[in-house]
Amino acid sequence: MHRQTVQGWLLLLPAALLLVTFTHFPTAATLYHSFFSTAKPSRPSVWVGLDNYRAMVEDPVFWQVLGNNIWYALATIPLSIVLAILMAIWVNGKIPGRSLLRLSFFTPTVLPMIAVANIWLFFYTPGYGLLEQITGLFGLPSHNWLGSQSTALPCLIVVTVWKEAGFFMIFYLAALQSMSPNLGEAAALMGAGRWYFFRRVTFPLLMPTTLFVLVNAVINSFRLVDHIIVMTKGGPDNATSLLLYYIYDVGFKFWDAGYAAALTLVLLVILAAFAMGQFLFLDRRVHYQ
Amino acid sequence: MIVNAIARVTAALLLACFAGGALPAAAQQPVEVSFYYPVAVGGPVTKIIDGLAADFQKENPGIKVKPIYAGTYQETIVKVLTALKSGEAPQMSVLLSTDMFTIIDEDAVIPFDDIATSAEDKTWLKGFFPAFMLNSQTGGKTWGIPFQRSTIVIYWNKELFKEAGLDPNRAPANWAEQIEYAKKLTKRDASGNVTQWGLKVPSSGFPYWLFQGFTTQNDVLLMNPAGTETYYDKPAVVEALQYWVDLSKTHKVMPPGIIEWGTTPKDFFERQTAMMWTTTGNLTNVKNNAKFEFGVAMLPAGKRRGSPTGGGNFHIFKKSTLAQQAASLKFIKWITSPQRAAQWGIDTGYVAVRPDAWETPVMKQYVGGFPAAAVARDQLPYAVAELSTHDNQRVTKALNDGLQAALTGTKTAEQAMKDAQREAERILRASRR
């Protein structure tokens, strides 16, 4: 008995070590550092208590960035998931050119982010960009897509949905393929319509995948940096700045490590709350086969 | 910490071994100097830098210069400061000249006056264009050596000038002419949509730099030389911003909203705009890609002519041995010698940083065949220091945000500059604490 316990712990040790080194220790360290001012050669880091958090509450950029991020998450997560399901169902059927279609849906995922952002930058270019050429055909006036506060964030959302949907489709496709064809045949015998079948059979069976995809989508919606750097640098006037990009700004442009730690903790709390909700609440409603 | 201590003890032991027995071998080892250089991808510039490092080593077998390509300017300083904080700083780097206060505050670099002490060194230090030294010196010391430096110039499409009935060989000379020309050069189709803009002044990423063109021309400075005060809300600054805003709002000769820095040269090649403001560092790019005759001139004058300088400086880092510091200095002196500075300017389009470089035969021949190359140099007497303060990035961001708010119309010029000044004031007060 005792020996088994020791053996068990030994087997867990490598994983536990990694977890502590790369997850728990950094988290604790971030919390600790967020109570200190940033060290400069002339004035060492001192305990400032909640000063960094007080600064955050008074920082209008932080609130704007948080708001941007909430809108960004609310738009990208459902859109990319719905699109992913639709695409997966489409390419799961027996249609001509199926492999090519699957490949083209998946392509955005394998392209390097920076290259993708550069291509989209030219799509959005006012005057002769792809989007302008299309709207020009209908005689619509020219619009500065990335240069207006009202359209810059939606433009980034479109790029993200385009990129994420193909990735999530792969998981849905895999789930659909593992579904027994008997179910469809049985439903057809009972005279169930396609929509009814989807709502009552397919979608519930896809729930484990949806949960997995949802967790990923939430994380992704809070960790976008590269597209922002290439396409807008957070502008105009912070209209496209998201939380992680702002943390990068504060941490590696302003070198304000203390404030960056405090911001990181906020990000961490948000993500932890989401994950908690997903695993505690949604998990109960998910049927595993 | 523990790892660090072990490394130190090991190093000390190794050193002791060398001192004991293998000293002659150690003396033959070349001094190795790592050199962070801001380039994002491979290409012509990395080839030039690699070539220069190799040439230098051939002439100086005792020194090995190791270029490390570190990405954009922004990525390079991130890497340099991160390396510094982990105790592995490079010996030498090219960084934005505006990062001067940041690296001084981080106690990262040494002033050149401390190592360039011979009479010859002192003459060399005095040999650069004074305008470039404005962002390289503070508190009576020289912290950076100008290398790839630039100013903003105006490019124009001579064909479109002819079409509009303007003298194709003459750029707008002042603010009023700039508007007048741009009006003639802006074309609209039947439904009123613009098919060709008169002027584009980019405003993405670092709008403060182009804005300094307008403020300098309006005869006002944005900060003090000590980098402790900003003047964003002075009436003359607001006036300069109002002029910029009005180009699109009132006169409708520039597209509304933010104009992307990166695609502006392409807009120019595509005849989307007849004139553009951009760095002289784009000269070689425009020369290779414009399918029409183009002109390059100093920026139009307001109350006076003016442009900020821009670009990167050499710095030597504190955490290096005396031998490495001497080797770095030798390399920097070598690469900024008249002959090399001239060749560098020709190859890249940056302004050769010393007057004597412009007296070399290669440069004289180049300018003779391509007079546009000398415009940026001729503008230097009117140039001012690029915006740079303590807590530089944050103070600059306050201004950038304000500029973009005014250009997109969410704030008036006056409100935007008031907000920016209040924010800068708050940040600088904290850094004076």
XYZ file of C-alpha atoms in Angstrom:
722
model
C 0.000 0.000 0.000
C 2.638 2.481 1.137
C 4.914 1.442 -1.681
C 2.144 1.918 -4.199
C 1.554 5.463 -2.972
C 5.218 6.298 -3.409
C 5.230 4.769 -6.854
C 2.107 6.713 -7.799
C 3.608 9.984 -6.718
C 6.837 9.194 -8.541
C 4.896 8.560 -11.733
C 3.087 11.873 -11.315
C 6.265 13.748 -10.516
C 7.407 14.683 -14.057
C 4.002 16.088 -15.011
C 3.604 17.794 -11.650
C 7.034 19.355 -11.971
C 6.205 20.793 -15.384
C 2.864 22.047 -14.161
C 4.376 23.780 -11.157
C 7.284 25.270 -13.097
C 5.325 26.592 -16.045
C 1.851 27.206 -14.630
C 1.579 27.556 -10.870
C 4.866 29.268 -10.153
C 4.439 31.955 -12.879
C 0.882 32.605 -11.692
C 1.978 33.086 -8.107
C 4.933 35.182 -9.218
C 2.654 37.417 -11.293
C 0.359 37.947 -8.328
C 3.348 38.755 -6.122
C 4.925 41.188 -8.614
C 1.659 43.013 -9.171
C 1.995 44.442 -5.646
C 5.384 45.998 -6.408
C 6.490 49.053 -8.357
C 8.705 48.493 -11.377
C 12.411 48.462 -10.619
C 14.609 51.073 -12.273
C 18.376 51.242 -11.757
C 17.860 54.499 -9.860
C 14.945 53.311 -7.687
C 14.553 49.654 -6.767
C 11.201 47.919 -6.757
C 9.164 48.641 -3.624
C 5.912 47.308 -2.170
C 3.059 49.507 -3.387
C 0.141 47.355 -2.300
C -2.877 47.870 -4.520
C -1.450 50.917 -6.328
C -1.191 49.116 -9.660
C -4.818 48.041 -9.410
C -5.897 51.537 -8.434
C -4.049 52.865 -11.499
C -5.900 50.311 -13.593
C -9.291 51.483 -12.396
C -8.319 55.048 -13.294
C -6.809 54.081 -16.667
C -9.299 54.884 -19.447
C -7.287 52.870 -21.976
C -7.684 49.742 -19.846
C -11.475 50.092 -19.791
C -11.617 50.716 -23.503
C -9.397 47.721 -24.189
C -11.518 45.526 -21.937
C -14.675 46.680 -23.729
C -13.089 46.045 -27.124
C -12.115 42.568 -26.013
C -15.615 41.722 -24.805
C -17.125 42.789 -28.126
C -14.437 40.915 -29.966
C -15.133 37.724 -27.990
C -18.921 38.072 -28.302
C -18.600 38.346 -32.074
C -15.833 35.897 -32.932
C -16.792 32.962 -30.717
C -20.384 32.260 -31.902
C -19.685 33.255 -35.496
C -16.698 30.990 -35.941
C -18.395 28.059 -34.196
C -21.599 28.293 -36.247
C -19.596 28.626 -39.441
C -17.427 25.682 -38.448
C -20.472 23.432 -37.906
C -22.021 24.479 -41.215
C -18.816 23.887 -43.125
C -18.245 20.535 -41.417
C -21.733 19.310 -42.261
C -21.313 20.495 -45.817
C -17.987 18.740 -46.465
C -19.153 15.658 -44.561
C -21.776 15.002 -47.229
C -21.056 13.164 -50.445
C -20.408 16.055 -52.792
C -18.006 16.358 -55.744
C -14.684 18.063 -55.011
C -15.016 17.261 -51.328
C -11.287 16.951 -50.575
C -10.515 20.223 -52.302
C -13.262 21.965 -50.349
C -11.994 20.553 -47.059
C -8.482 21.655 -47.932
C -9.526 25.172 -48.814
C -11.507 25.570 -45.585
C -8.486 24.439 -43.618
C -5.908 26.539 -45.493
C -6.292 29.730 -43.405
C -5.248 27.754 -40.337
C -1.900 26.642 -41.708
C -0.865 30.019 -43.120
C 1.504 32.066 -40.965
C -0.422 34.749 -39.057
C 1.822 37.631 -40.071
C 1.521 36.777 -43.757
C -2.248 36.442 -43.407
C -2.487 39.833 -41.741
C -0.409 41.415 -44.489
C -2.686 39.998 -47.168
C -5.780 41.269 -45.358
C -4.137 44.642 -44.929
C -4.233 44.972 -48.703
C -7.801 43.646 -48.890
C -8.851 46.545 -46.695
C -6.741 49.207 -48.431
C -8.913 52.155 -49.366
C -9.078 52.966 -53.072
C -7.803 49.820 -54.779
C -8.037 47.086 -52.118
C -10.078 43.950 -52.926
C -12.981 45.023 -50.756
C -13.072 48.461 -52.354
C -13.024 46.960 -55.835
C -16.065 44.862 -54.983
C -18.024 47.666 -53.318
C -16.943 49.928 -56.187
C -18.752 47.634 -58.650
C -21.990 48.491 -56.911
C -21.182 52.176 -56.977
C -20.731 52.391 -53.197
C -18.522 55.187 -51.907
C -14.955 54.441 -50.844
C -14.409 53.705 -47.161
C -11.293 53.665 -45.011
C -11.947 50.308 -43.344
C -9.018 50.046 -40.938
C -8.708 53.797 -40.513
C -12.131 54.516 -38.992
C -12.987 53.834 -35.393
C -16.347 52.324 -36.295
C -15.101 49.676 -38.734
C -11.546 48.845 -37.596
C -12.542 46.307 -34.920
C -15.202 44.565 -37.082
C -12.518 44.232 -39.774
C -10.258 42.386 -37.330
C -13.202 40.227 -36.263
C -13.770 39.147 -39.861
C -10.121 38.102 -40.242
C -10.299 36.082 -37.036
C -13.547 34.323 -37.953
C -12.125 33.489 -41.372
C -9.076 31.981 -39.735
C -10.698 30.188 -36.786
C -13.715 28.644 -38.502
C -11.579 26.382 -40.694
C -9.637 25.170 -37.695
C -12.728 24.339 -35.638
C -14.289 22.661 -38.669
C -11.659 19.923 -38.451
C -12.845 18.922 -34.971
C -16.483 18.921 -36.002
C -15.669 16.935 -39.107
C -13.884 14.331 -37.022
C -16.874 14.126 -34.668
C -19.330 13.779 -37.535
C -17.272 11.008 -39.098
C -17.278 9.012 -35.882
C -21.050 9.229 -35.627
C -22.851 6.022 -36.416
C -24.758 6.082 -39.747
C -27.450 3.939 -38.043
C -28.752 7.045 -36.333
C -29.466 8.760 -39.632
C -31.098 5.686 -41.068
C -33.263 5.215 -37.986
C -34.314 8.861 -38.061
C -35.170 8.610 -41.763
C -37.330 5.547 -41.025
C -39.166 7.485 -38.356
C -39.708 10.317 -40.774
C -37.628 12.980 -38.987
C -36.794 16.100 -41.001
C -33.221 17.241 -41.514
C -33.482 20.199 -39.162
C -35.207 18.085 -36.497
C -32.500 15.438 -36.842
C -29.791 18.055 -36.496
C -31.409 19.696 -33.479
C -32.273 16.546 -31.561
C -29.530 14.122 -32.609
C -26.502 15.615 -34.352
C -26.082 18.741 -32.275
C -26.386 17.014 -28.861
C -23.886 14.409 -30.014
C -21.517 17.187 -31.050
C -21.646 18.739 -27.583
C -18.313 17.331 -26.320
C -16.658 18.804 -29.405
C -18.475 22.087 -28.923
C -17.234 22.300 -25.365
C -13.674 21.692 -26.483
C -13.969 24.195 -29.314
C -15.594 26.735 -27.035
C -12.730 26.554 -24.544
C -10.296 27.106 -27.396
C -12.322 29.922 -28.911
C -12.482 31.782 -25.621
C -8.743 31.468 -25.114
C -8.054 32.588 -28.676
C -10.305 35.590 -28.358
C -8.158 36.810 -25.477
C -4.765 36.127 -26.954
C -4.737 37.938 -30.263
C -1.594 40.001 -30.790
C -0.051 39.397 -34.217
C -2.898 40.636 -36.415
C -3.146 43.826 -34.392
C 0.562 44.515 -34.698
C 0.514 44.132 -38.468
C -2.838 45.707 -39.286
C -3.551 48.552 -36.856
C -1.051 48.665 -33.967
C -4.095 49.073 -31.734
C -5.209 52.243 -33.516
C -7.028 54.409 -34.388
C -6.899 55.808 -30.858
C -6.993 52.341 -29.204
C -10.093 51.257 -31.139
C -8.559 47.844 -31.939
C -6.388 47.337 -28.892
C -7.198 44.107 -27.039
C -6.166 42.998 -23.575
C -3.096 40.947 -24.445
C -1.865 43.576 -26.903
C -2.191 46.194 -24.174
C -0.256 43.966 -21.782
C 2.482 43.708 -24.404
C 2.497 47.503 -24.731
C 2.739 48.063 -21.000
C 5.230 45.274 -20.392
C 7.574 45.536 -23.345
C 7.158 49.062 -24.667
C 6.672 50.959 -21.428
C 8.659 48.463 -19.317
C 6.175 48.870 -16.492
C 6.470 45.326 -15.173
C 4.365 45.952 -12.069
C 1.363 47.283 -13.967
C 1.764 44.604 -16.635
C 1.659 41.949 -13.909
C -1.565 43.428 -12.549
C -3.104 43.439 -16.037
C -1.976 39.873 -16.612
C -3.716 38.833 -13.438
C -6.962 40.358 -14.687
C -6.615 38.375 -17.906
C -5.922 35.267 -15.876
C -8.988 35.778 -13.672
C -11.212 36.310 -16.719
C -9.966 33.146 -18.406
C -10.183 31.132 -15.185
C -13.764 32.295 -14.644
C -14.722 31.273 -18.167
C -13.034 27.891 -17.846
C -14.719 27.305 -14.479
C -18.114 28.141 -15.945
C -17.517 25.941 -18.927
C -16.342 22.921 -16.989
C -18.680 23.177 -14.018
C -21.837 24.329 -15.750
C -21.647 23.167 -19.355
C -19.966 19.889 -18.614
C -23.148 18.607 -16.930
C -25.125 19.242 -20.070
C -22.699 17.471 -22.321
C -23.475 13.890 -23.305
C -20.420 11.779 -23.792
C -20.864 8.728 -25.968
C 19.889 32.875 -9.065
C 21.583 29.613 -8.128
C 22.266 28.841 -11.763
C 23.744 32.284 -12.154
C 26.007 31.799 -9.170
C 27.203 28.442 -10.483
C 27.909 29.999 -13.853
C 29.929 32.715 -12.196
C 31.984 30.297 -10.131
C 32.639 28.180 -13.215
C 33.687 31.237 -15.158
C 36.024 32.265 -12.354
C 37.549 28.773 -12.252
C 38.003 28.724 -15.999
C 39.610 32.127 -15.855
C 41.962 30.881 -13.158
C 42.930 27.934 -15.385
C 43.656 30.258 -18.264
C 45.686 32.543 -16.071
C 47.607 29.554 -14.747
C 48.597 27.754 -17.897
C 46.921 28.672 -21.144
C 47.364 32.431 -21.271
C 49.121 32.579 -24.665
C 46.277 30.645 -26.248
C 43.746 33.012 -24.671
C 45.537 36.045 -26.031
C 45.165 34.714 -29.563
C 41.424 34.368 -29.173
C 39.726 37.201 -31.097
C 37.553 39.584 -29.115
C 33.980 38.672 -29.946
C 31.421 41.453 -30.141
C 27.738 40.686 -30.563
C 25.824 43.270 -32.566
C 22.014 43.479 -32.462
C 20.740 44.920 -35.679
C 17.093 45.840 -36.411
C 16.085 43.946 -39.528
C 12.994 41.754 -39.692
C 13.674 39.488 -42.667
C 16.643 38.482 -44.786
C 17.355 40.466 -47.894
C 19.638 43.096 -49.307
C 20.251 44.907 -46.019
C 21.343 41.814 -44.072
C 23.668 40.974 -46.962
C 25.226 44.422 -46.774
C 25.664 44.196 -42.999
C 27.123 40.670 -43.208
C 29.518 41.892 -45.891
C 30.598 44.857 -43.794
C 31.196 42.648 -40.737
C 33.301 40.266 -42.831
C 35.317 43.094 -44.397
C 35.970 44.561 -40.989
C 37.191 41.258 -39.640
C 39.546 40.840 -42.579
C 41.132 44.168 -41.739
C 41.061 43.495 -37.995
C 41.719 39.792 -37.377
C 41.724 40.359 -33.618
C 38.007 41.255 -33.573
C 34.975 39.210 -34.496
C 31.733 41.140 -35.034
C 28.691 38.904 -34.823
C 25.535 40.540 -36.271
C 22.267 39.309 -34.752
C 19.185 40.261 -36.739
C 16.595 41.106 -34.154
C 13.443 42.214 -36.027
C 11.894 45.670 -36.128
C 13.258 48.537 -34.054
C 10.565 47.788 -31.478
C 11.416 44.084 -31.323
C 15.118 44.862 -31.145
C 14.863 47.056 -28.075
C 12.588 44.475 -26.446
C 15.228 41.812 -27.066
C 18.072 44.030 -25.942
C 16.401 45.051 -22.677
C 15.187 41.522 -21.948
C 18.693 40.204 -22.540
C 20.052 42.946 -20.320
C 17.717 42.065 -17.467
C 18.730 38.422 -17.666
C 22.402 39.407 -17.604
C 23.248 38.566 -21.221
C 23.340 41.992 -22.830
C 24.838 42.444 -26.284
C 27.972 44.539 -26.619
C 26.680 46.765 -29.375
C 23.374 47.547 -31.055
C 21.593 49.834 -33.478
C 18.420 51.177 -31.831
C 16.029 54.039 -32.543
C 17.702 57.290 -31.581
C 14.557 58.171 -29.596
C 15.223 55.273 -27.214
C 18.164 57.246 -25.813
C 16.479 58.233 -22.530
C 15.055 54.745 -22.073
C 18.433 53.030 -22.247
C 20.055 55.720 -20.103
C 17.335 55.238 -17.483
C 17.926 51.483 -17.622
C 21.634 52.174 -17.059
C 22.331 50.041 -20.114
C 24.825 52.014 -22.186
C 28.044 53.949 -21.756
C 28.600 57.466 -23.132
C 31.048 57.564 -26.018
C 32.975 60.340 -24.277
C 34.207 57.748 -21.753
C 36.003 55.604 -24.320
C 36.584 57.867 -27.323
C 39.270 59.875 -25.553
C 42.130 60.340 -28.024
C 42.408 63.555 -30.030
C 41.555 61.627 -33.183
C 38.459 60.156 -31.534
C 37.307 63.591 -30.469
C 37.547 64.996 -33.981
C 35.619 61.966 -35.233
C 32.840 62.598 -32.699
C 32.524 66.174 -33.919
C 32.275 65.122 -37.565
C 28.552 64.245 -37.746
C 25.718 66.459 -38.969
C 24.628 68.477 -35.889
C 20.933 67.718 -36.584
C 21.593 63.999 -36.060
C 23.351 64.653 -32.754
C 20.210 66.246 -31.260
C 18.803 62.772 -30.533
C 22.249 61.378 -29.666
C 23.408 63.727 -26.921
C 21.941 64.820 -23.604
C 23.434 66.241 -20.422
C 26.615 67.120 -22.312
C 27.359 63.500 -23.245
C 27.159 61.513 -26.460
C 25.172 58.300 -26.029
C 24.608 57.245 -29.632
C 26.441 57.449 -32.948
C 24.200 58.237 -35.976
C 24.081 55.433 -38.513
C 20.878 54.858 -40.477
C 19.241 58.236 -40.193
C 16.543 59.937 -42.216
C 14.189 62.904 -42.507
C 10.682 63.228 -43.990
C 10.487 64.474 -47.569
C 7.667 65.027 -50.056
C 7.471 62.873 -53.218
C 5.339 63.914 -56.168
C 4.207 62.392 -59.457
C 5.419 64.622 -62.296
C 2.966 63.182 -64.846
C -0.047 63.986 -62.686
C 1.341 67.482 -62.099
C 1.483 68.021 -65.865
C -2.090 66.716 -66.280
C -3.286 69.163 -63.636
C -1.512 72.036 -65.340
C 1.141 72.415 -62.626
C 4.874 72.884 -63.136
C 6.106 69.268 -62.925
C 9.499 70.353 -61.636
C 8.312 72.332 -58.668
C 6.886 70.957 -55.412
C 4.562 73.067 -53.224
C 6.797 75.465 -51.325
C 4.485 76.379 -48.459
C 1.298 75.373 -46.629
C -1.025 77.443 -48.816
C 0.485 76.042 -52.003
C 0.273 72.524 -50.643
C -3.516 72.898 -50.345
C -3.828 74.714 -53.669
C -1.820 72.040 -55.523
C -3.599 69.194 -53.765
C -6.993 70.629 -54.754
C -5.959 70.659 -58.400
C -4.634 67.122 -58.083
C -7.736 65.610 -56.449
C -10.029 63.988 -59.019
C -13.635 62.878 -58.534
C -15.839 60.707 -60.732
C -19.405 61.510 -61.805
C -20.938 60.324 -58.517
C -18.462 62.349 -56.482
C -16.180 59.505 -55.386
C -12.507 60.386 -55.281
C -10.386 58.477 -57.797
C -7.148 60.303 -57.121
C -6.114 62.114 -53.961
C -3.937 65.210 -53.915
C -1.888 64.307 -50.849
C -1.320 61.528 -48.335
C 0.372 62.009 -44.981
C 0.393 58.623 -43.190
C -1.042 58.466 -39.663
C -0.844 54.799 -38.550
C 1.697 53.421 -36.080
C 3.808 56.503 -35.389
C 1.759 59.570 -36.429
C 3.774 61.736 -33.992
C 6.743 61.602 -36.381
C 4.864 63.034 -39.362
C 3.050 65.433 -37.052
C 6.431 66.834 -36.068
C 6.776 67.934 -39.689
C 3.709 70.160 -39.220
C 4.698 71.430 -35.752
C 8.251 72.235 -36.803
C 6.920 74.147 -39.796
C 4.651 76.026 -37.397
C 7.801 76.917 -35.450
C 7.038 75.049 -32.233
C 8.850 72.242 -30.401
C 7.104 69.268 -28.787
C 9.536 68.690 -25.896
C 12.559 70.092 -24.098
C 16.056 68.689 -24.821
C 16.260 67.130 -21.344
C 13.237 64.988 -22.162
C 11.326 65.972 -19.033
C 8.602 68.230 -20.476
C 6.194 68.126 -23.395
C 4.276 70.983 -25.023
C 1.425 69.125 -26.708
C -1.248 71.709 -25.813
C 0.559 74.872 -26.933
C -1.662 76.903 -29.303
C 0.856 76.548 -32.144
C 0.749 72.740 -31.772
C -3.056 72.719 -31.890
C -2.887 74.980 -34.937
C -0.525 72.551 -36.689
C -2.880 69.665 -35.948
C -5.841 71.693 -37.198
C -4.011 72.186 -40.516
C -3.453 68.423 -40.808
C -7.092 67.641 -39.923
C -8.363 70.277 -42.353
C -6.537 68.673 -45.276
C -9.244 66.017 -45.288
C -12.051 67.656 -43.291
C -12.265 71.101 -44.889
C -10.265 70.914 -48.101
C -11.043 67.250 -48.889
C -7.709 66.658 -50.596
C -6.591 63.824 -48.299
C -8.614 60.672 -47.456
C -10.452 60.807 -44.104
C -9.488 58.498 -41.252
C -6.131 56.890 -40.621
C -3.743 56.539 -43.551
C -1.606 53.404 -43.365
C 2.138 54.052 -43.361
C 3.052 50.749 -45.013
C 0.736 51.039 -48.024
C 1.294 54.728 -48.751
C 4.218 54.145 -51.159
C 2.005 51.642 -53.012
C -0.792 54.236 -53.192
C 1.763 56.518 -54.792
C 2.840 53.881 -57.350
C -0.841 53.145 -58.140
C -1.499 56.858 -58.808
C -3.977 56.867 -55.914
C -2.214 59.933 -54.603
C -0.266 62.576 -56.476
C 1.917 63.580 -53.524
C 3.004 61.776 -50.365
C 5.018 62.489 -47.265
C 7.335 59.655 -46.288
C 10.871 58.913 -45.130
C 13.855 59.491 -47.359
C 14.608 55.840 -46.477
C 11.940 54.994 -49.094
C 13.955 56.656 -51.850
C 15.467 53.462 -53.269
C 12.051 51.767 -53.078
C 10.336 54.577 -54.993
C 13.179 54.757 -57.500
C 12.776 51.049 -58.270
C 8.972 50.890 -58.332
C 7.525 54.147 -59.640
C 6.556 53.679 -63.294
C 6.532 57.432 -63.877
C 8.820 60.386 -63.367
C 8.789 61.560 -59.782
C 10.252 64.420 -57.804
C 11.594 64.658 -54.261
C 11.676 67.892 -52.277
C 11.932 69.270 -48.783
C 8.609 69.463 -46.966
C 6.565 72.630 -47.663
C 7.213 75.507 -45.293
C 4.713 76.939 -42.815
C 6.176 79.753 -40.781
C 9.487 78.050 -41.573
C 10.765 74.865 -43.206
C 11.079 71.779 -41.082
C 11.164 68.033 -40.495
C 12.173 65.846 -37.575
C 15.092 63.498 -38.061
C 14.467 59.784 -37.640
C 16.197 56.434 -37.665
C 18.788 54.499 -35.694
C 21.992 55.040 -33.728
C 24.860 52.828 -32.579
C 25.112 52.205 -28.845
C 27.736 50.428 -26.732
C 26.524 48.517 -23.704
C 27.858 48.813 -20.193
C 27.957 45.094 -19.501
C 30.923 44.369 -21.739
C 34.656 44.099 -21.107
C 37.001 47.003 -21.804
C 38.437 45.047 -24.735
C 34.923 44.585 -26.167
C 34.132 48.270 -25.730
C 37.315 49.234 -27.546
C 36.537 46.731 -30.315
C 32.984 48.083 -30.673
C 34.263 51.631 -30.894
C 36.740 50.576 -33.561
C 33.971 48.970 -35.607
C 31.672 51.988 -35.288
C 34.463 54.348 -36.338
C 35.261 52.080 -39.257
C 31.661 51.783 -40.488
C 31.012 55.544 -40.226
C 34.191 56.471 -42.110
C 33.407 58.770 -45.077
C 33.849 56.051 -47.698
C 31.623 53.499 -45.939
C 28.976 56.007 -44.840
C 28.703 57.179 -48.452
C 28.349 53.631 -49.808
C 25.775 52.792 -47.115
C 23.731 55.849 -48.047
C 23.805 54.944 -51.740
C 22.846 51.310 -51.106
C 19.951 52.030 -48.743
C 18.662 55.567 -49.280
C 19.437 56.672 -45.715
C 21.242 59.990 -45.305
C 25.022 59.569 -45.099
C 25.610 60.847 -41.573
C 28.789 62.924 -42.012
C 29.417 65.942 -44.236
C 32.776 64.486 -45.364
C 30.964 61.405 -46.745
C 29.266 63.701 -49.251
C 32.713 64.873 -50.456
C 33.809 61.372 -51.522
C 34.029 60.703 -55.287
C 31.422 57.864 -55.205
C 28.870 60.074 -53.494
C 29.541 63.043 -55.770
C 29.041 60.846 -58.793
C 25.826 59.355 -57.375
C 24.284 62.728 -56.508
C 25.331 64.055 -59.905
C 23.218 61.400 -61.618
C 20.385 61.403 -59.055
C 20.014 64.818 -57.396
C 16.994 63.638 -55.346
C 19.470 61.799 -53.123
C 20.744 65.087 -51.710
C 17.345 66.533 -50.719
C 17.295 64.991 -47.245
C 20.802 66.289 -46.572
C 19.816 69.789 -47.703
C 16.883 69.663 -45.319
C 19.113 68.932 -42.308
C 19.731 72.594 -41.405
C 15.953 72.889 -40.850
C 15.628 69.616 -38.958
C 14.771 69.193 -35.278
C 15.147 66.310 -32.829
C 12.615 63.511 -33.096
C 10.182 63.386 -30.135
C 12.026 61.655 -27.308
C 11.543 61.881 -23.545
C 11.950 59.813 -20.430
C 9.339 57.019 -20.477
C 9.448 57.686 -24.186
C 7.055 55.082 -25.544
C 4.296 55.943 -23.121
C 4.605 59.721 -23.519
C 4.652 59.268 -27.285
C 1.601 56.992 -27.194
C -0.366 59.725 -25.413
C 0.328 61.982 -28.388
C -0.331 59.250 -30.975
C -3.726 58.479 -29.453
C -4.637 62.166 -29.454
C -3.562 62.629 -33.057
C -5.599 59.648 -34.215
C -8.617 60.816 -32.244
C -8.440 64.203 -33.977
C -7.819 62.728 -37.431
C -10.751 60.339 -37.147
C -12.943 63.148 -35.831
C -13.790 61.764 -32.382
C -12.145 64.767 -30.689
C -11.409 68.338 -31.716
C -7.756 69.183 -32.251
C -7.747 71.281 -29.103
C -9.412 68.656 -26.913
C -7.156 65.905 -28.253
C -3.977 67.840 -27.512
C -5.206 68.889 -24.062
C -5.900 65.259 -23.163
C -2.550 64.142 -24.563
C -0.688 66.812 -22.607
C -2.479 65.912 -19.360
C -1.553 62.255 -19.840
C 2.078 63.088 -20.696
C 2.261 65.385 -17.678
C 1.055 62.578 -15.408
C 3.567 60.078 -16.794
C 6.529 62.437 -16.679
C 5.705 63.499 -13.133
C 5.828 59.862 -12.067
C 9.200 59.382 -13.748
C 10.628 62.435 -12.002
C 9.676 60.991 -8.627
